[in-house]
Short mmCIF file of C-alpha atoms in Angstrom, two decimals:
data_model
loop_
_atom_site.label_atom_id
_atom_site.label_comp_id
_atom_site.label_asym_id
_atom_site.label_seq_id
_atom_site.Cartn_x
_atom_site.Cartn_y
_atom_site.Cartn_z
CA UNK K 964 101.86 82.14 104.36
CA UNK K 965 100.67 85.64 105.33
CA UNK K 966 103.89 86.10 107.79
CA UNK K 967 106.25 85.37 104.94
CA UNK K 968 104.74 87.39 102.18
CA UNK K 969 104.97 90.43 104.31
CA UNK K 970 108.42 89.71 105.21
CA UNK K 971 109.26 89.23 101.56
CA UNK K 972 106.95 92.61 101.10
CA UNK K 973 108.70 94.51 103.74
CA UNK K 974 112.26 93.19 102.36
CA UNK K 975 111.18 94.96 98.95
CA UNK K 976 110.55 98.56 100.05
CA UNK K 977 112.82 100.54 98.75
CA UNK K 978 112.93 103.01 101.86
CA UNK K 979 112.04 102.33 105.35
CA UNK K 980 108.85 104.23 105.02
CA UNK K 981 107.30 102.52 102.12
CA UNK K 982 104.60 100.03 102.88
CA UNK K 983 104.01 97.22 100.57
CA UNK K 984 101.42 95.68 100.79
CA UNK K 985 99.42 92.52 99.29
CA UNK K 986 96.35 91.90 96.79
CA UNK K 987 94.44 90.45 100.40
CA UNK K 988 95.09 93.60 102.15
CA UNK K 989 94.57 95.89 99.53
CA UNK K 990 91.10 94.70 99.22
CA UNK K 991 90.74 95.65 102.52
CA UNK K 992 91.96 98.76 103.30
CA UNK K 993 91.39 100.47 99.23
CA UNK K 994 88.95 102.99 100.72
CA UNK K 995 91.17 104.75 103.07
CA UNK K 996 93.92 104.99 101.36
CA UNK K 997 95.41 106.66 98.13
CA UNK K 998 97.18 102.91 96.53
CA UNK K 999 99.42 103.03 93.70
CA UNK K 1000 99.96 99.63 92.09
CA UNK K 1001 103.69 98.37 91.76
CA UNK K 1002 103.48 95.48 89.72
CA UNK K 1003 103.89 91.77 89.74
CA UNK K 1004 106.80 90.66 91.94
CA UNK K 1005 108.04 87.17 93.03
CA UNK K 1006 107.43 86.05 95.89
CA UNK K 1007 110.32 83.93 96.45
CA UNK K 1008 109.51 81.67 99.96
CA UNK K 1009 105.95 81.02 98.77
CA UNK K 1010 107.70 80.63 95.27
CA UNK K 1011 104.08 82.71 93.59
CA UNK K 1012 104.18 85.71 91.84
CA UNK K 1013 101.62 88.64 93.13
CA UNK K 1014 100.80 92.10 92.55
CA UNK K 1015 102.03 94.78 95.21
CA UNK K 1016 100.63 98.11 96.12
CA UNK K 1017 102.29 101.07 97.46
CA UNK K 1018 100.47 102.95 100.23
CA UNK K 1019 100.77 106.34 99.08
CA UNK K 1020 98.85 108.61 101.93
CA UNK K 1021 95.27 108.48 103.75
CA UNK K 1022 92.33 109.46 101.65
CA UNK K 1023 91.53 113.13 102.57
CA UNK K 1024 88.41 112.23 103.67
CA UNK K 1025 89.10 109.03 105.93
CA UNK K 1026 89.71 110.15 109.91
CA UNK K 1027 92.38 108.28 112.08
CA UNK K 1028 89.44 106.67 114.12
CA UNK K 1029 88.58 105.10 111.22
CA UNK K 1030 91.78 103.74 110.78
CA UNK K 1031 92.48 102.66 113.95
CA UNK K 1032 89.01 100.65 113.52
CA UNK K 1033 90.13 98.96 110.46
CA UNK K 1034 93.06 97.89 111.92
CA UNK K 1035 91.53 96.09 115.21
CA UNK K 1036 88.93 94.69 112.98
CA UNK K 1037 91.23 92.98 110.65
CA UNK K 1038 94.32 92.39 113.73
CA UNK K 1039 95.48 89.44 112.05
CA UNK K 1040 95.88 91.19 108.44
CA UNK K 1041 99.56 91.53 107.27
CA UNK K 1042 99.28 94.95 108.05
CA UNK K 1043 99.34 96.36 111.93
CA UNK K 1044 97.33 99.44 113.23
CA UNK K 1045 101.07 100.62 114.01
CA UNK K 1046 102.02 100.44 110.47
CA UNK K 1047 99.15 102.64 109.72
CA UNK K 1048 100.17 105.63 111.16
CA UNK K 1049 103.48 105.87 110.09
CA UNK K 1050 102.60 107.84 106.91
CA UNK K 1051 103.29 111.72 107.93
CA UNK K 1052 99.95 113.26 106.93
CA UNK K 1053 98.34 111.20 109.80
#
């Protein structure tokens, strides 16, 4: 259930800026962003374990627009367009 894994994901971060994020949407959004991996994590109310990536920053040579593409393009991905722009380089 994509709603409960990022719950679970967001429940994880360790500050209130980090953004976890799954193996599904790191597939997806890999070329925009700098991704470091985390490592294998339970998931505990889809009872799976998964890897998680950490959103580090937006690839230096990725543009907002393009970001703000991605994001209506894949609206019902775990992660929101909103989420996107919280990093402070943006």
């Amino acid at each position: 259930n994509t709603v409960e894994v990022s719950r679970e994901l967001t429940g994880l971060a360790e500050e209130t800026n980090q953004i976890l994020i799954s193996p599904e949407v790191f597939f997806d959004v890999r070329f925009y962003f700098d991704i470091e991996e985390i490592g294998l994590k339970e998931i505990t109310k889809t009872q799976e374990t998964m890897m998680v990536y950490q959103v580090l920053r937006l690839k230096e040579s990725v543009s907002e627009e393009s970001i703000l593409y991605l994001a209506s393009e894949n609206a019902d991905s775990e992660v929101t367009s909103e989420e996107f722009l919280k990093f402070p380089d943006v």
